[in-house]
Coordinates of C-alpha atoms and ligand atoms in Angstrom, one line a residue:
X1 CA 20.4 -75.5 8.4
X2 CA 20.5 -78.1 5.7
X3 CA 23.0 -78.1 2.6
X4 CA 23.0 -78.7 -0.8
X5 CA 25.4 -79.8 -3.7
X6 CA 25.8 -78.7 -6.6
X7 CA 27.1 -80.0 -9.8
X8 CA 27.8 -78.1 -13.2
X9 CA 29.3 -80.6 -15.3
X10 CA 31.5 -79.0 -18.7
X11 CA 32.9 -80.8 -21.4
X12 CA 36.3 -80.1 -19.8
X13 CA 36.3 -80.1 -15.8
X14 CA 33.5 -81.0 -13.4
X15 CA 32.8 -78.8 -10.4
X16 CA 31.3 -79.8 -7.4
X17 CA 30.4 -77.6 -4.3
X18 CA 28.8 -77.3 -1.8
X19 CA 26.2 -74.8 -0.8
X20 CA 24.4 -73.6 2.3
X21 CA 20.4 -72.7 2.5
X22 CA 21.6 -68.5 1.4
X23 CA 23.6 -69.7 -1.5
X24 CA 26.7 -69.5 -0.2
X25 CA 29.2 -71.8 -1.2
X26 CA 31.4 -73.6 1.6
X27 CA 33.5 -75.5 -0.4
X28 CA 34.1 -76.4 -4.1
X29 CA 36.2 -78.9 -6.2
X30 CA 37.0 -78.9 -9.6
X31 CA 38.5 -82.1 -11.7
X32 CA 38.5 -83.1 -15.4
X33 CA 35.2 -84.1 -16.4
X34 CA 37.1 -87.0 -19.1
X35 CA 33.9 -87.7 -21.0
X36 CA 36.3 -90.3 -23.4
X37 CA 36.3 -92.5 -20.4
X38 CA 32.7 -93.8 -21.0
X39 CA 29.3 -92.9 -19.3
X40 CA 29.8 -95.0 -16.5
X41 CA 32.9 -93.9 -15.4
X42 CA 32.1 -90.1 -15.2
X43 CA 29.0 -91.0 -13.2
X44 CA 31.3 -92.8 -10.5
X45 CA 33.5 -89.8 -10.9
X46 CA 31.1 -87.8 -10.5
X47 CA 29.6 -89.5 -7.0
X48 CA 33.4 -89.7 -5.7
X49 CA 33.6 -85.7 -6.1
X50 CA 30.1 -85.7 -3.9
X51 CA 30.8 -88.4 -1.3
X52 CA 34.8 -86.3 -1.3
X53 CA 33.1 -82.7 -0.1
X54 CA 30.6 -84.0 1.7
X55 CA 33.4 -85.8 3.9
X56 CA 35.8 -83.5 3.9
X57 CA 33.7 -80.8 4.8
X58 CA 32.0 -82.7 7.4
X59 CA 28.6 -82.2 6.7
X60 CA 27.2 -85.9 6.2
X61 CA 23.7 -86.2 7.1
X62 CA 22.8 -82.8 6.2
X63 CA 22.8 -82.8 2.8
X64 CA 19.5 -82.7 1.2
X65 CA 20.0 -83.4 -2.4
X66 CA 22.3 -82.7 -5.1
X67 CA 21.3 -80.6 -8.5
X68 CA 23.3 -81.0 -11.7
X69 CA 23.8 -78.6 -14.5
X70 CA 24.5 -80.7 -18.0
X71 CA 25.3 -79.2 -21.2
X72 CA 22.8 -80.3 -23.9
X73 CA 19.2 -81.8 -23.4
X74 CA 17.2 -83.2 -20.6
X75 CA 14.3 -84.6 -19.0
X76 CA 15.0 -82.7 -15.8
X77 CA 11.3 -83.9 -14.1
X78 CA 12.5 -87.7 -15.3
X79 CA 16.0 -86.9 -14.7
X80 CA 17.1 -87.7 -18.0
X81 CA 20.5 -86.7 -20.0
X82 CA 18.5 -87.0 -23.2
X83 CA 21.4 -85.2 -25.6
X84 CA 24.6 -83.9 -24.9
X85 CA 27.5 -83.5 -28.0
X86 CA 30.4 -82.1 -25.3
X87 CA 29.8 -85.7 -23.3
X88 CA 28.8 -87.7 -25.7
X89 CA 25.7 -89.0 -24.2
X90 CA 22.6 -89.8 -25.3
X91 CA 19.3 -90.7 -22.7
X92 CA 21.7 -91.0 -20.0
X93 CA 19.5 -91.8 -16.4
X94 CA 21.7 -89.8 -14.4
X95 CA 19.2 -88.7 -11.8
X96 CA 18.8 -92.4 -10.6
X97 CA 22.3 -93.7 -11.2
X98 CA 23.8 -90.8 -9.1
X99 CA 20.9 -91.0 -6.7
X100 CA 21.9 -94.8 -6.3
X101 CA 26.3 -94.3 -5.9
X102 CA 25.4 -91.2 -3.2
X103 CA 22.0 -92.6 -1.3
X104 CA 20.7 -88.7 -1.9
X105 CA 17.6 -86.9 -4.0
X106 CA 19.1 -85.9 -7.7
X107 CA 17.6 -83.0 -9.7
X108 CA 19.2 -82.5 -12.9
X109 CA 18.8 -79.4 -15.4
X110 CA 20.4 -77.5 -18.2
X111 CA 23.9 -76.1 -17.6
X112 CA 22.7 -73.0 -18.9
X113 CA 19.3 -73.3 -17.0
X114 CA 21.2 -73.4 -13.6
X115 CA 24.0 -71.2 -14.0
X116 CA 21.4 -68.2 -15.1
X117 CA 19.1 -69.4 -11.8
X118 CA 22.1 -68.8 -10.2
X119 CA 22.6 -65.5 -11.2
X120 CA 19.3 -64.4 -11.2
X121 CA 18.6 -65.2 -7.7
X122 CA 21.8 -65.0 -6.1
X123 CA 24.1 -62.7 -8.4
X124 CA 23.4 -59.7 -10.7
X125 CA 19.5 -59.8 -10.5
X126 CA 19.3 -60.3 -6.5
X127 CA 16.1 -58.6 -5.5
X128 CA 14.7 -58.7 -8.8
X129 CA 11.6 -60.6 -9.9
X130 CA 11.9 -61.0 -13.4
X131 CA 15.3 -62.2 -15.2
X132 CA 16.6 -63.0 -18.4
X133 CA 19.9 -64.3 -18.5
X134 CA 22.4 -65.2 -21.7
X135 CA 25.3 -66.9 -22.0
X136 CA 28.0 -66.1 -24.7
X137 CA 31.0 -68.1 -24.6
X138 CA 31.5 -70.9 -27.0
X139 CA 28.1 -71.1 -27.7
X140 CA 25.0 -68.4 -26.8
X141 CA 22.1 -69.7 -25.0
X142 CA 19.6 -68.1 -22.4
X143 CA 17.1 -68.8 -19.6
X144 CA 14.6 -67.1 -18.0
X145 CA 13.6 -66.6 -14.2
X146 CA 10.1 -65.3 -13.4
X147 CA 9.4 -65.1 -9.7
X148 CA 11.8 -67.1 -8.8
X149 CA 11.0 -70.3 -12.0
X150 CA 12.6 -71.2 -14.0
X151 CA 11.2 -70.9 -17.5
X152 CA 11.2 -74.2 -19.6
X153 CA 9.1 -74.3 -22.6
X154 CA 6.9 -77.1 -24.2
X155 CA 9.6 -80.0 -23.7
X156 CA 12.3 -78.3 -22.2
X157 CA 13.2 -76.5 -25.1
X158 CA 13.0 -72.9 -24.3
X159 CA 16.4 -70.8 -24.6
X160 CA 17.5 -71.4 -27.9
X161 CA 18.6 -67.6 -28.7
X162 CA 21.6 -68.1 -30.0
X163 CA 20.2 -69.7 -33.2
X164 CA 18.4 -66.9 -33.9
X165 CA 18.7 -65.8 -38.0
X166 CA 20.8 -62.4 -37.8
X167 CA 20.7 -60.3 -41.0
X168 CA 23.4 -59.8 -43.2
X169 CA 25.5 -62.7 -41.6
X170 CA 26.0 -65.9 -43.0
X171 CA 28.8 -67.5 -41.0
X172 CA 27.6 -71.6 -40.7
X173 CA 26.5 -72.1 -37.3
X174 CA 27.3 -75.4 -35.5
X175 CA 23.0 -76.2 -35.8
X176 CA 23.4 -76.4 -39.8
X177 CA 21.9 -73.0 -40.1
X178 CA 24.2 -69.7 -41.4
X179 CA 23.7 -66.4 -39.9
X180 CA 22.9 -67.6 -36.2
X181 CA 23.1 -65.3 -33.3
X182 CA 26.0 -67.3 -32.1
X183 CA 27.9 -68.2 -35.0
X184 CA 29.0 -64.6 -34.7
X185 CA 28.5 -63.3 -31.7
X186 CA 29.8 -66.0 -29.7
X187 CA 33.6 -65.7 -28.4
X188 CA 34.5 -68.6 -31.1
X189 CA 32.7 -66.2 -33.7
X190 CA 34.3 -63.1 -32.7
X191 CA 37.7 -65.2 -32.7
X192 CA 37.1 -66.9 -36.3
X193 CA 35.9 -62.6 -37.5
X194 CA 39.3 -61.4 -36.6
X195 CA 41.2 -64.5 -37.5
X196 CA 39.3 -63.5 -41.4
X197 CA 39.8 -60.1 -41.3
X198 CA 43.3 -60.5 -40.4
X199 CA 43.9 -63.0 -43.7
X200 CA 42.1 -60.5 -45.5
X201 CA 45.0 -58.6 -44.7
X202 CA 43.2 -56.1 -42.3
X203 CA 46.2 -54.7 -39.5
X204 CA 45.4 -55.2 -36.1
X205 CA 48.0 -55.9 -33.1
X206 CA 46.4 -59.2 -32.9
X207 CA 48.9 -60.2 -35.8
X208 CA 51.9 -58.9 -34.1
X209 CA 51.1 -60.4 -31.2
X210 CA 50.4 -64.0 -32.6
X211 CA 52.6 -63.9 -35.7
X212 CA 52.1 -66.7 -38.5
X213 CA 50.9 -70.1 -37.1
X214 CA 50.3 -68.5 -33.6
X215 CA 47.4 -66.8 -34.3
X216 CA 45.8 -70.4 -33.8
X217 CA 46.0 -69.5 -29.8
X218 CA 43.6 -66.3 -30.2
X219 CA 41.4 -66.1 -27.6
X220 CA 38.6 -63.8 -27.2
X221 CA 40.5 -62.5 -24.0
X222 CA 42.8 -61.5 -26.6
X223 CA 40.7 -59.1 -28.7
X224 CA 39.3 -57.7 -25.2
X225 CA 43.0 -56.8 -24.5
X226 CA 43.4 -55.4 -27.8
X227 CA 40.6 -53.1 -27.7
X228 CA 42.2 -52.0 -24.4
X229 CA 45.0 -50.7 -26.6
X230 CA 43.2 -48.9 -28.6
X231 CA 43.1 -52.0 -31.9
X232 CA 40.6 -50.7 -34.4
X233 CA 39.8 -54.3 -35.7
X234 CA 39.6 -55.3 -32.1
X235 CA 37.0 -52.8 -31.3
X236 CA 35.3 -53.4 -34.6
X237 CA 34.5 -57.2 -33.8
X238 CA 34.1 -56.4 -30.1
X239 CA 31.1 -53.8 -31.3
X240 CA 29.8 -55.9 -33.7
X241 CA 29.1 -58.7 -31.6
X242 CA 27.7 -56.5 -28.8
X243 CA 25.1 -54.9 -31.5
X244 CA 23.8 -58.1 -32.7
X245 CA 23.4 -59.2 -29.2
X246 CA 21.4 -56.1 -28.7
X247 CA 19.2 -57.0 -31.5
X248 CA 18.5 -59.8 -30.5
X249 CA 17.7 -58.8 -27.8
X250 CA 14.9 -56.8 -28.6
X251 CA 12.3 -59.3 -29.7
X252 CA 13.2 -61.3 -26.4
X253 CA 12.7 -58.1 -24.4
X254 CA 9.3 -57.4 -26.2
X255 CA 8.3 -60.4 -25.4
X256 CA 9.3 -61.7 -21.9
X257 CA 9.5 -58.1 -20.4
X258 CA 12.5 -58.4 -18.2
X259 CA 13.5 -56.2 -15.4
X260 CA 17.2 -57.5 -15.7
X261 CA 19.3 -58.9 -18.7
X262 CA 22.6 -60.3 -17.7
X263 CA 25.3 -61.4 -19.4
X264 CA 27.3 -64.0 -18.5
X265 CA 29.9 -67.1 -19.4
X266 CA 32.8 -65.5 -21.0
X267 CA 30.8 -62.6 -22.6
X268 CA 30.6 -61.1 -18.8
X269 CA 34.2 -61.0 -18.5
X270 CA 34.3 -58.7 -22.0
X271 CA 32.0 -56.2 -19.8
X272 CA 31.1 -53.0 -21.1
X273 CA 33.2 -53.1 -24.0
X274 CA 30.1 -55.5 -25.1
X275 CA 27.8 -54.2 -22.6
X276 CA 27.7 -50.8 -24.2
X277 CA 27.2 -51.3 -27.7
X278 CA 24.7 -53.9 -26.9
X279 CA 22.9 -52.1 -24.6
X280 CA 23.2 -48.4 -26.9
X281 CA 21.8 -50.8 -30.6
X282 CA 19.1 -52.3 -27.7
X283 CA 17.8 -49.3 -26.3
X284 CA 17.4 -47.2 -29.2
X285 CA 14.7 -50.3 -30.8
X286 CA 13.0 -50.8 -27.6
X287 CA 9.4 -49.2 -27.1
X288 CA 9.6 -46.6 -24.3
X289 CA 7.9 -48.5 -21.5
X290 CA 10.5 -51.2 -22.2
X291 CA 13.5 -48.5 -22.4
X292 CA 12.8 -46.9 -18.7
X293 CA 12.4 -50.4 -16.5
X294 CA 15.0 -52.9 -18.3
X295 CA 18.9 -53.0 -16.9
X296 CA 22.0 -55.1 -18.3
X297 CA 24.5 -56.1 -16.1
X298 CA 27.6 -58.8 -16.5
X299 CA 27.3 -61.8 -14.1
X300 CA 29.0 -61.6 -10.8
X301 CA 29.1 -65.0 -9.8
X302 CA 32.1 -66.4 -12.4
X303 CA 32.5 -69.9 -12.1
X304 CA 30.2 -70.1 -8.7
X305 CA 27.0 -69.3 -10.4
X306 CA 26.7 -73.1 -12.1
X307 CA 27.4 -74.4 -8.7
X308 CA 24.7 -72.5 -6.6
X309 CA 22.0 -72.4 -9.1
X310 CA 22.0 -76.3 -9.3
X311 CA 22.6 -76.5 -5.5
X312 CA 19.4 -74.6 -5.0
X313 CA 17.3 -75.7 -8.1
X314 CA 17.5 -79.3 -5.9
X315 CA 16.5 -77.3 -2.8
X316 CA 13.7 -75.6 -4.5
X317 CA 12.6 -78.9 -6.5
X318 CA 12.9 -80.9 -3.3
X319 CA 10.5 -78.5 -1.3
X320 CA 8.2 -79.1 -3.8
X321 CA 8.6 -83.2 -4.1
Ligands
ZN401 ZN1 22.5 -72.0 -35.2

C-alpha cells in the first residue's frame, strides 16, 4: 500500500492530507495559507504541513509523492505557478522547491482541475466515465474528466466557463468583461443582485435580518436560508443564477457530452434550490440524445475533494513518470 499527499492551497487556509491508494483520506490539516508573508515563506509552510502528517501519522517512507491544487495558472508538466491573483505569485517553481524542503515527487495542477478530479473519480461521478465538473463559489470555473484524464486544453487553458458572455447581463466581471457567467451566477454575484435589489427598495427578509450597515455580512448561505422561508427575492436570485448556469451549460454539454455534471464549491451546498432550475432551463435546450443520458448532481466530497484529487493526480502522474 503506498500513500499520497495532497495539497489544495486557497487564498485563505492551506489543507494538507493525506490519502491512501482508494482515496481515502487518513488524516488532514488545515492552517492559514498567509500569502502576505512572501513566496518563500508559504513554500516552507507549506513543506512543514507535509513533513507534520507524514510524522504524525507515521507513514514516512511510504509516501509516494505529493499533488498540489493552486488557484490561478500553471505549468503543471513543468511544475510551474505561472499566475495566481489570491497568492500573489507569478512563475513560482513550486514543483522543485517543494520537491527539494520534502525529498518527495511534486505534481502540481489547478485548484479547480483537482478538486473536480476528485469528485469525478471519487465522489458524485464514481463509476462514471465521462465528467464535467463546475465550481460556483467566488468565482465559476470547470474541468473535465474523460476516462479517468483530466482535460487540459492547448496550454492549460481549458475551463474557463465562467467567463462565458450571458445575455441580457451586464454586471463587470472581475476578467474586464460585463455579462460573464460568473459575475452573476457566482455566490458573490448572487450576493451583490440582492444587495441591488434590496437598495432598489425591493422587500425581502434579507433586510430585516441584516438591517442598515449589516447587510455588508450577506452571504450566499444567507439567501439559501431565505428561500427556505419562503423570501420571494431570495428565490428570485437563487433561480436566476441556477438558469444561467443551465444555459450555459448547454453549449458545454453539446459539446463535451458528459454523462455527469456536478456542481460543486459553494454552489453544491445551495443544492437543488440551484440544481432544479438549472437542470429544468438545461433540459428543455438540450437535443434528446443529450436529455436521456446526462445527470446533475451536487459534489459529495466538501472540503475533501481538493485534497484527494491532488493526492491521486500525483499517483496517477507518477505511474506514468
Ligand atoms: Zn469574466
Amino acid at each position: 500500500m503506498s500513500f499520497w499527499i495532497g495539497v489544495d492551497v486557497g487564498g485563505t487556509n492551506i489543507v494538507c492530507g493525506i490519502v491512501n491508494e482508494k482515496g481515502e483520506v487518513l488524516d488532514s490539516i488545515k492552517k492559514p495559507t498567509q500569502a502576505f508573508l512572501g513566496t518563500s515563506s508559504v513554500l516552507d509552510h507549506m513543506a512543514q504541513m507535509v513533513l507534520e502528517i507524514i510524522d504524525k501519522t507515521g507513514l514516512s517512507g511510504k509516501v509516494g509523492g505529493i499533488g498540489i491544487g493552486i488557484p490561478g495558472l500553471v505549468n503543471p508538466w513543468d511544475g510551474i505557478a505561472l499566475y495566481s491573483a489570491n497568492l500573489n505569485w507569478r512563475d513560482v517553481p513550486l514543483s522543485a522547491e517543494l520537491s527539494r524542503r520534502t525529498s518527495l515527487p511534486v505534481y502540481i495542477d489547478n485548484d479547480v482541475r483537482m478538486y473536480v478530479y476528485g469528485e469525478a473519480v471519487y465522489g458524485a461521478g464514481q463509476g462514471d466515465d465521462y465528467v464535467l465538473g463546475l465550481t460556483v463559489g467566488t468565482g465559476i470555473a470547470s474541468a473535465s474528466v474523460n476516462r479517468g484524464q483530466l482535460h487540459y486544453g492547448y496550454q492549460n487553458l481549458a475551463g474557463e466557463i465562467g467567463h462565458g458572455t450571458m445575455d441580457g447581463e451586464f454586471a463587470p466581471c472581475g476578467c474586464g468583461f460585463k455579462g460573464c457567467l460568473e459575475a452573476s451566477a457566482s455566490a458573490s454575484g448572487m450576493v451583490r443582485e440582492a444587495k441591488r435589489m434590496i437598495a432598489e427598495g425591493r422587500q425581502s427578509l434579507l433586510s430585516e435580518w441584516f438591517p442598515g450597515e449589516e447587510l455588508q455580512n450577506l452571504s450566499a448561505a444567507d439567501i439559501s436560508k431565505a428561500m427556505d422561508a419562503g423570501d420571494a427575492l431570495a428565490t428570485e436570485i437563487m433561480n436566476h443564477a441556477g438558469e444561467l448556469l443551465g444555459k450555459a451549460l448547454v453549449p458545454a454539454v453539446h459539446l463535451l457530452s458528459p454523462q455527469t455534471i456536478i456542481i460543486g464549491g459553494g454552489g453544491a451546498m445551495a443544492k437543488e434550490r440551484l440544481l432544479t432550475p438549472l437542470r429544468r432551463m438545461l433540459m428543455s435546450r438540450l437535443l434528446p440524445d443529450f436529455r436521456q443520458h446526462v445527470s446533475i448532481k451536487p459534489a459529495v466530497l466538501g472540503d475533501d475533494a481538493g485534497v484527494i484529487g491532488s493526492a491521486m493526480q500525483a499517483k496517477q502522474r507518477h505511474e506514468i513518470d
